[in-house]
């Protein structure tokens, strides 16, 4: 069980990647909006898509952690 | 005490069965399905009430808001799907309303149906059917198959993998977000029973729930548009 | 928690389809119908307004054409009247000139006949005087026919000399 908890903790580390990715994306999107405020609609939708995809990895890590904790 | 909380959390995470239909060896009807029925009744009643007296010439305040919302949806779908947007808008609107209300209904103390992975799986399956159904419906059998080899034939295996990955990601994203928020809220309620959960509930229930609704509908629309549109 | 429950999936799919049908009929169908009706109404109004504008434009052109026509007509009538008056005037002038000429010629003829008559009278008087004078000279009456002829020849000779 202890091993399982450690494994779950490692799985949740995927959140680091997602956080970095979303941070980068948002920063770049802010820059882009500052440079071209008239294109903010398109930038926002692209940002949303990118964030959703980046967040997906974190979610998969989270699901994996749950699987390990409760199923394993 | 911690042990008892763990027990209660695990039991709260499970999907309880509301009742069992005693045919074919008992069909279990989960809580989420019952809540879905409540949401459906709510939506049907609301739309009946709000669209009771629509007027072409002199719209009231409610009608103006309603028209604004529908127009927003139509414009969004049209800008992403192009010429064939019309049949998709009501479905995407329905999904948006359902997911949005499901995510928000946690505030009322009911179990959000989107916390049940079967519900999100059903939503993802419908999205997948929509995406690939539209791809074959508007490109023909051959054109639909050719879409898998775009933008270059080298990406064919990745595109085929996406058929499974896209709905899985949609399903897991929605489920994981709602479940994560649910777990965090349960822990907060255990640690600080007053005030703090209400503050965080604004973020986790309202904000995150609506964001996930938008993301789900947005991704479904985007993937559908990718399959339909002629260019690239 | 992470197990897929086929019954729930099936229920949710059915629920979604039913909800879709309900909302499509009650919410999106109605609102979209209203939106479409309104856009059709606006389009119809705009088309009608444009039609009216075009008709007004046409009518204006027609009126202007009629006005210029009328103006031309008026000008023509005036010109006609003027030319007719001119012709009438010329006719009258010609007639007056002809009248005047006729009158003058008639007067001239009369004058000529009167003069002739006077001449003749004068001649016969001169002849009578001459006869008388001759009779006085001859101390006899010279009223015989051959005397008279003599006088006449004499007078005509005189007049030829004159």
Coordinates of C-alpha atoms in Angstrom, one line a residue:
Chain A
X1 CA 0.0 0.0 0.0
X2 CA 2.8 2.4 0.8
X3 CA 4.4 1.7 -2.6
X4 CA 1.0 2.4 -4.1
X5 CA 0.8 5.7 -2.4
X6 CA 4.3 6.6 -3.6
X7 CA 3.3 5.5 -7.1
X8 CA 0.2 7.7 -7.0
X9 CA 2.3 10.6 -5.9
X10 CA 4.6 10.1 -8.8
X11 CA 1.7 9.9 -11.2
X12 CA 0.4 13.2 -10.0
X13 CA 3.7 14.8 -11.0
X14 CA 2.3 15.0 -14.5
X15 CA 0.6 18.0 -13.2
X16 CA 4.0 19.8 -13.3
X17 CA 4.2 19.5 -17.0
X18 CA 0.6 20.6 -17.5
X19 CA 1.2 23.6 -15.2
X20 CA 4.3 24.6 -17.1
X21 CA 2.6 24.1 -20.4
X22 CA -0.5 26.1 -19.5
X23 CA 1.7 28.8 -18.0
X24 CA 3.7 29.1 -21.2
X25 CA 0.6 29.1 -23.3
X26 CA -1.2 31.8 -21.3
X27 CA 1.9 34.0 -21.2
X28 CA 2.4 33.8 -24.9
X29 CA -1.3 34.4 -25.4
X30 CA -1.1 37.5 -23.2
X31 CA 1.8 38.8 -25.3
X32 CA -0.1 38.1 -28.5
X33 CA -3.2 39.9 -27.3
X34 CA -1.0 42.9 -26.1
X35 CA 0.5 43.0 -29.6
X36 CA -2.7 42.5 -31.5
X37 CA -5.7 43.2 -29.4
X38 CA -8.1 42.9 -32.4
X39 CA -7.2 39.2 -32.7
X40 CA -8.0 38.4 -29.1
X41 CA -11.0 36.2 -30.1
X42 CA -8.9 33.9 -32.2
X43 CA -6.1 33.9 -29.7
X44 CA -8.5 33.1 -26.9
X45 CA -10.0 30.1 -28.7
X46 CA -6.5 28.8 -29.6
X47 CA -5.4 29.3 -26.0
X48 CA -8.5 27.4 -24.7
X49 CA -7.8 24.5 -27.0
X50 CA -4.1 24.4 -26.0
X51 CA -4.9 24.6 -22.3
X52 CA -7.5 21.9 -22.6
X53 CA -5.0 19.6 -24.3
X54 CA -2.2 20.4 -21.9
X55 CA -4.6 19.9 -19.0
X56 CA -5.5 16.5 -20.4
X57 CA -2.0 15.2 -19.4
X58 CA -2.5 16.3 -15.9
X59 CA -6.0 14.7 -15.8
X60 CA -4.6 11.5 -17.1
X61 CA -2.0 11.5 -14.3
X62 CA -4.7 12.2 -11.8
X63 CA -6.8 9.4 -13.1
X64 CA -3.8 7.1 -13.0
X65 CA -3.2 8.1 -9.4
X66 CA -6.8 7.4 -8.5
X67 CA -6.6 4.0 -10.2
X68 CA -3.5 3.1 -8.2
X69 CA -5.0 4.4 -5.0
X70 CA -8.4 2.8 -5.1
X71 CA -8.0 -0.1 -7.6
X72 CA -4.5 -1.2 -7.2
Chain B
X1 CA -11.3 10.2 12.4
X2 CA -9.1 10.3 9.3
X3 CA -10.0 6.7 8.7
X4 CA -13.6 7.5 8.8
X5 CA -13.2 10.4 6.5
X6 CA -11.4 8.1 4.1
X7 CA -14.2 5.7 4.2
X8 CA -16.8 8.4 3.6
X9 CA -14.8 9.8 0.8
X10 CA -14.4 6.5 -1.0
X11 CA -18.1 5.9 -0.5
X12 CA -18.9 9.4 -1.9
X13 CA -16.7 8.7 -4.9
X14 CA -18.6 5.6 -5.8
X15 CA -21.6 5.8 -8.0
X16 CA -24.6 4.9 -5.9
X17 CA -27.5 3.1 -7.5
X18 CA -30.8 4.9 -6.9
X19 CA -33.0 2.0 -7.7
X20 CA -33.1 -1.1 -9.8
X21 CA -35.6 -1.8 -12.5
X22 CA -36.7 -5.4 -11.9
X23 CA -36.6 -6.6 -15.5
X24 CA -33.9 -8.6 -17.3
X25 CA -32.3 -9.5 -14.0
X26 CA -32.4 -6.0 -12.7
X27 CA -31.2 -2.9 -14.5
X28 CA -29.5 -0.5 -12.1
X29 CA -30.5 3.1 -12.4
X30 CA -27.6 5.2 -11.0
X31 CA -28.0 8.4 -9.1
X32 CA -26.5 10.3 -12.0
X33 CA -29.3 9.1 -14.3
X34 CA -31.9 10.3 -11.8
X35 CA -30.2 13.7 -11.5
X36 CA -30.1 13.8 -15.3
X37 CA -33.8 13.3 -15.4
X38 CA -34.2 16.2 -12.9
X39 CA -32.0 18.4 -15.2
X40 CA -34.0 17.3 -18.2
X41 CA -37.3 18.2 -16.5
X42 CA -35.8 21.5 -15.4
X43 CA -34.6 22.4 -18.9
X44 CA -37.8 21.3 -20.6
X45 CA -39.9 23.3 -18.1
X46 CA -37.7 26.3 -18.4
X47 CA -37.7 26.3 -22.2
X48 CA -41.4 25.8 -22.2
X49 CA -41.8 28.7 -19.9
X50 CA -39.4 31.1 -21.6
X51 CA -40.5 30.4 -25.1
X52 CA -44.2 30.6 -24.3
X53 CA -44.8 33.9 -26.1
X54 CA -42.1 34.8 -28.5
X55 CA -42.8 37.8 -30.6
X56 CA -41.1 38.7 -33.9
X57 CA -41.8 42.4 -33.7
X58 CA -41.5 43.3 -30.0
X59 CA -39.2 41.0 -28.0
X60 CA -39.3 41.3 -24.3
X61 CA -36.2 41.3 -22.0
X62 CA -36.2 37.5 -21.5
X63 CA -36.6 36.9 -25.2
X64 CA -33.8 39.3 -26.0
X65 CA -31.5 37.4 -23.7
X66 CA -32.6 34.1 -25.1
X67 CA -32.1 35.3 -28.6
X68 CA -28.7 36.6 -27.8
X69 CA -27.7 33.3 -26.3
X70 CA -29.0 31.3 -29.3
X71 CA -27.4 33.8 -31.7
X72 CA -24.1 33.4 -29.8
X73 CA -24.3 29.6 -30.2
X74 CA -25.2 29.9 -33.8
X75 CA -22.4 32.3 -34.6
X76 CA -19.9 30.1 -32.7
X77 CA -20.9 27.0 -34.5
X78 CA -21.1 28.7 -37.9
X79 CA -17.6 30.2 -37.5
X80 CA -16.2 26.7 -36.7
X81 CA -18.2 24.5 -39.0
X82 CA -18.7 26.6 -42.0
X83 CA -21.7 26.1 -44.3
X84 CA -23.1 22.9 -42.7
X85 CA -23.5 24.4 -39.3
X86 CA -27.3 24.3 -39.0
X87 CA -28.0 20.8 -37.9
X88 CA -25.2 20.8 -35.3
X89 CA -26.1 24.0 -33.4
X90 CA -29.1 22.5 -31.4
X91 CA -27.1 19.4 -30.5
X92 CA -24.1 21.3 -29.3
X93 CA -26.4 23.7 -27.4
X94 CA -28.1 20.8 -25.8
X95 CA -24.8 19.3 -24.7
X96 CA -23.6 22.6 -23.4
X97 CA -26.8 23.2 -21.4
X98 CA -26.7 19.6 -20.0
X99 CA -23.0 19.7 -19.0
X100 CA -23.2 23.2 -17.6
X101 CA -26.2 22.4 -15.5
X102 CA -24.7 19.1 -14.4
X103 CA -21.5 20.8 -13.3
X104 CA -23.5 23.5 -11.5
X105 CA -26.0 21.3 -9.8
X106 CA -23.4 20.3 -7.2
X107 CA -24.1 23.7 -5.6
X108 CA -27.6 22.5 -4.8
X109 CA -26.2 19.5 -3.0
X110 CA -27.1 17.0 -5.7
X111 CA -24.5 14.7 -7.1
X112 CA -23.3 16.1 -10.3
X113 CA -23.9 13.5 -13.1
X114 CA -20.6 14.4 -14.7
X115 CA -18.9 12.9 -11.7
X116 CA -20.1 9.6 -13.0
X117 CA -17.5 8.3 -15.6
X118 CA -20.3 6.5 -17.4
X119 CA -22.1 9.7 -18.1
X120 CA -19.0 11.4 -19.4
X121 CA -18.3 8.3 -21.4
X122 CA -21.7 8.5 -23.0
X123 CA -21.2 12.2 -23.8
X124 CA -17.8 11.4 -25.3
X125 CA -19.3 8.5 -27.4
X126 CA -22.0 10.9 -28.7
X127 CA -19.3 13.4 -29.6
X128 CA -17.3 10.8 -31.4
X129 CA -20.3 9.7 -33.3
X130 CA -21.0 13.3 -34.2
X131 CA -17.4 14.0 -35.3
X132 CA -16.9 11.0 -37.5
X133 CA -20.5 10.8 -38.6
X134 CA -20.3 14.4 -39.9
X135 CA -16.9 13.6 -41.5
X136 CA -18.5 10.7 -43.5
X137 CA -21.8 12.4 -44.0
X138 CA -20.4 15.5 -45.7
X139 CA -17.4 14.0 -47.5
X140 CA -18.8 10.7 -48.6
X141 CA -17.3 7.3 -47.7
X142 CA -14.2 7.8 -49.8
X143 CA -13.7 11.5 -48.8
X144 CA -14.3 10.6 -45.2
X145 CA -11.6 7.9 -45.3
X146 CA -9.3 10.3 -47.2
X147 CA -9.7 12.8 -44.3
X148 CA -7.7 10.3 -42.1
X149 CA -4.7 10.8 -44.4
X150 CA -4.6 14.5 -43.9
X151 CA -2.6 16.8 -43.7
X152 CA -0.2 14.1 -44.9
X153 CA -0.4 10.3 -45.4
X154 CA 2.4 9.8 -42.8
X155 CA 0.0 10.9 -40.1
X156 CA -2.5 8.2 -40.9
X157 CA -1.7 6.0 -37.8
X158 CA -1.9 9.0 -35.6
X159 CA -5.2 10.1 -37.0
X160 CA -6.6 6.6 -36.6
X161 CA -5.4 6.6 -33.0
X162 CA -7.1 9.9 -32.5
X163 CA -10.5 8.2 -33.2
X164 CA -10.0 6.4 -29.8
X165 CA -8.0 9.1 -28.0
X166 CA -10.3 12.0 -28.7
X167 CA -13.4 10.6 -27.0
X168 CA -11.2 9.1 -24.2
X169 CA -9.6 12.5 -23.6
X170 CA -13.0 14.3 -23.7
X171 CA -14.5 11.7 -21.3
X172 CA -11.5 11.7 -18.9
X173 CA -11.0 15.5 -18.9
X174 CA -14.6 16.2 -18.0
X175 CA -14.7 13.4 -15.4
X176 CA -11.3 14.1 -13.9
X177 CA -12.0 17.8 -13.5
X178 CA -15.3 17.3 -11.8
X179 CA -14.1 14.5 -9.7
X180 CA -11.0 16.4 -8.7
X181 CA -13.0 19.4 -7.8
X182 CA -15.4 17.1 -5.9
X183 CA -12.6 15.5 -3.9
X184 CA -11.0 18.8 -3.1
X185 CA -14.4 20.2 -2.0
X186 CA -15.0 17.1 0.3
X187 CA -11.6 17.5 1.9
X188 CA -12.2 21.2 2.4
X189 CA -15.5 20.5 4.0
X190 CA -13.8 18.0 6.3
X191 CA -11.1 20.4 7.3
X192 CA -13.0 23.7 7.5
X193 CA -16.7 23.1 7.5
X194 CA -17.7 26.8 7.2
X195 CA -17.1 29.8 4.9
X196 CA -14.0 28.4 3.2
X197 CA -15.8 25.8 1.2
X198 CA -18.3 28.4 0.0
X199 CA -15.4 30.5 -1.3
X200 CA -13.7 27.6 -3.1
X201 CA -17.1 26.4 -4.3
X202 CA -17.3 29.5 -6.5
X203 CA -14.1 28.5 -8.2
X204 CA -14.5 24.7 -8.3
X205 CA -18.2 24.5 -9.0
X206 CA -19.0 27.7 -10.9
X207 CA -15.8 28.6 -12.7
X208 CA -14.3 25.2 -13.4
X209 CA -17.7 23.7 -14.2
X210 CA -18.4 26.4 -16.8
X211 CA -14.9 26.2 -18.2
X212 CA -15.1 22.5 -18.6
X213 CA -18.5 22.9 -20.4
X214 CA -17.0 25.4 -22.8
X215 CA -14.0 23.2 -23.3
X216 CA -16.0 20.1 -24.1
X217 CA -18.3 21.8 -26.5
X218 CA -15.5 23.8 -28.0
X219 CA -13.4 20.7 -28.6
X220 CA -16.3 18.8 -30.1
X221 CA -17.1 21.6 -32.4
X222 CA -13.5 22.0 -33.4
X223 CA -13.0 18.3 -34.2
X224 CA -16.3 18.3 -36.1
X225 CA -15.2 21.3 -38.1
X226 CA -11.9 19.7 -38.8
X227 CA -13.7 16.7 -40.3
X228 CA -16.2 18.7 -42.4
X229 CA -14.3 21.6 -43.8
X230 CA -12.9 21.4 -47.3
X231 CA -9.7 23.3 -46.9
X232 CA -6.4 21.7 -45.6
Chain C
X1 CA -15.7 4.8 -9.2
X2 CA -13.8 4.2 -12.4
X3 CA -15.9 1.3 -13.7
X4 CA -18.0 1.9 -16.8
X5 CA -21.6 1.0 -16.2
X6 CA -23.2 0.0 -19.5
X7 CA -26.7 0.7 -18.2
X8 CA -25.8 4.2 -17.1
X9 CA -24.1 4.8 -20.5
X10 CA -27.2 3.6 -22.3
X11 CA -29.5 5.7 -20.1
X12 CA -27.4 8.7 -20.6
X13 CA -27.3 8.3 -24.4
X14 CA -31.1 8.0 -24.4
X15 CA -31.5 10.9 -22.0
X16 CA -29.3 13.1 -24.2
X17 CA -31.2 12.2 -27.4
X18 CA -34.5 12.9 -25.6
X19 CA -33.2 16.1 -24.2
X20 CA -31.9 17.0 -27.7
X21 CA -35.3 16.4 -29.2
X22 CA -37.1 18.4 -26.5
X23 CA -34.7 21.3 -26.7
X24 CA -34.6 21.3 -30.4
X25 CA -38.4 21.5 -30.5
X26 CA -39.0 23.8 -27.6
X27 CA -36.0 26.0 -27.4
X28 CA -33.8 26.2 -30.4
X29 CA -36.5 25.6 -33.0
X30 CA -38.7 28.3 -31.6
X31 CA -36.0 30.9 -31.1
X32 CA -34.4 30.1 -34.4
X33 CA -37.8 30.4 -36.1
X34 CA -38.3 33.8 -34.5
X35 CA -34.8 34.9 -35.5
X36 CA -35.4 33.8 -39.0
X37 CA -38.8 35.4 -39.2
X38 CA -37.3 38.6 -37.9
X39 CA -34.5 38.6 -40.5
X40 CA -37.1 37.7 -43.2
X41 CA -39.2 40.6 -42.0
X42 CA -36.3 43.0 -42.0
X43 CA -35.3 41.8 -45.4
X44 CA -38.8 42.2 -46.7
X45 CA -39.1 45.7 -45.3
X46 CA -35.8 46.6 -46.9
X47 CA -36.9 45.2 -50.2
X48 CA -40.2 47.0 -50.0
X49 CA -38.5 50.2 -49.1
X50 CA -36.1 49.8 -52.0
X51 CA -39.0 49.0 -54.3
X52 CA -40.9 52.1 -53.2
X53 CA -37.8 54.2 -53.8
X54 CA -37.4 52.8 -57.2
X55 CA -41.1 53.4 -58.0
X56 CA -40.8 56.9 -56.7
X57 CA -37.7 57.4 -58.8
X58 CA -39.6 56.1 -61.9
X59 CA -42.5 58.2 -61.2
X60 CA -40.3 61.3 -60.8
X61 CA -38.7 60.5 -64.1
X62 CA -42.1 60.1 -65.7
X63 CA -43.3 63.4 -64.3
X64 CA -40.2 65.1 -65.5
X65 CA -40.6 63.6 -68.9
X66 CA -44.2 64.7 -69.0
X67 CA -43.2 68.1 -67.8
X68 CA -40.7 68.5 -70.6
X69 CA -43.2 67.2 -73.0
X70 CA -45.7 69.7 -71.9
X71 CA -43.1 72.4 -72.2
X72 CA -42.3 71.4 -75.7
X73 CA -46.0 71.2 -76.5
X74 CA -46.5 74.7 -75.2
X75 CA -43.5 76.0 -77.2
X76 CA -44.9 74.3 -80.3
X77 CA -48.3 75.8 -79.8
X78 CA -46.9 79.2 -79.3
X79 CA -44.7 78.8 -82.4
X80 CA -47.7 77.6 -84.4
X81 CA -49.7 80.5 -83.3
X82 CA -46.9 82.8 -84.1
X83 CA -46.4 81.3 -87.6
X84 CA -50.1 81.4 -88.2
X85 CA -50.3 85.0 -87.2
X86 CA -47.3 85.7 -89.4
X87 CA -49.0 84.0 -92.3
X88 CA -52.2 85.8 -91.6
X89 CA -50.4 89.0 -91.4
X90 CA -48.6 88.4 -94.6
X91 CA -51.8 87.4 -96.3
X92 CA -53.5 90.5 -95.2
X93 CA -50.5 92.6 -96.3
X94 CA -50.5 90.9 -99.7
X95 CA -54.2 91.5 -100.0
X96 CA -53.9 95.1 -98.9
X97 CA -51.2 95.6 -101.4
X98 CA -53.2 94.0 -104.1
X99 CA -56.2 96.1 -103.2
X100 CA -54.2 99.2 -103.2
X101 CA -52.7 98.3 -106.6
X102 CA -56.2 97.5 -107.9
X103 CA -57.6 100.7 -106.6
X104 CA -54.7 102.7 -108.1
X105 CA -55.1 101.0 -111.4
X106 CA -58.9 101.6 -111.3
X107 CA -58.3 105.2 -110.4
X108 CA -55.7 105.5 -113.2
X109 CA -58.1 104.0 -115.7
X110 CA -60.8 106.4 -114.6
X111 CA -58.5 109.3 -114.8
X112 CA -57.5 108.1 -118.3
X113 CA -61.1 107.8 -119.4
X114 CA -62.0 111.1 -117.9
X115 CA -59.1 112.7 -119.6
X116 CA -60.0 111.1 -122.9
X117 CA -63.6 112.2 -122.4
X118 CA -62.4 115.7 -121.6
X119 CA -60.1 115.7 -124.6
X120 CA -62.8 114.5 -126.7
X121 CA -65.1 117.2 -125.4
X122 CA -62.4 119.8 -125.8
X123 CA -61.8 118.6 -129.3
X124 CA -65.4 118.7 -130.3
X125 CA -65.6 122.1 -128.7
X126 CA -62.6 123.3 -130.5
X127 CA -64.1 121.8 -133.7
X128 CA -67.3 123.6 -133.0
X129 CA -65.4 126.8 -132.3
X130 CA -63.4 126.3 -135.4
X131 CA -66.5 125.6 -137.4
X132 CA -68.0 128.7 -135.9
X133 CA -64.9 130.6 -136.7
X134 CA -64.8 129.3 -140.2
X135 CA -68.4 130.1 -140.6
X136 CA -67.8 133.5 -139.5
X137 CA -64.9 133.7 -141.9
X138 CA -66.9 132.1 -144.7
X139 CA -70.0 134.0 -143.7
X140 CA -72.0 131.0 -144.2
X141 CA -73.1 128.0 -142.5
X142 CA -70.8 125.2 -142.5
X143 CA -72.9 122.5 -141.1
X144 CA -72.7 120.2 -144.1
X145 CA -71.4 116.8 -143.6
X146 CA -68.4 117.3 -145.8
X147 CA -67.5 120.4 -143.8
X148 CA -67.5 118.5 -140.7
X149 CA -65.3 115.8 -142.2
X150 CA -62.9 118.5 -143.3
X151 CA -62.7 120.0 -139.8
X152 CA -62.1 116.6 -138.4
X153 CA -59.2 115.8 -140.7
X154 CA -57.9 119.2 -139.9
X155 CA -58.1 118.6 -136.2
X156 CA -56.6 115.2 -136.4
X157 CA -53.7 116.7 -138.4
X158 CA -53.3 119.3 -135.7
X159 CA -53.4 116.8 -132.9
X160 CA -50.9 114.7 -134.8
X161 CA -48.6 117.7 -135.1
X162 CA -49.1 118.6 -131.4

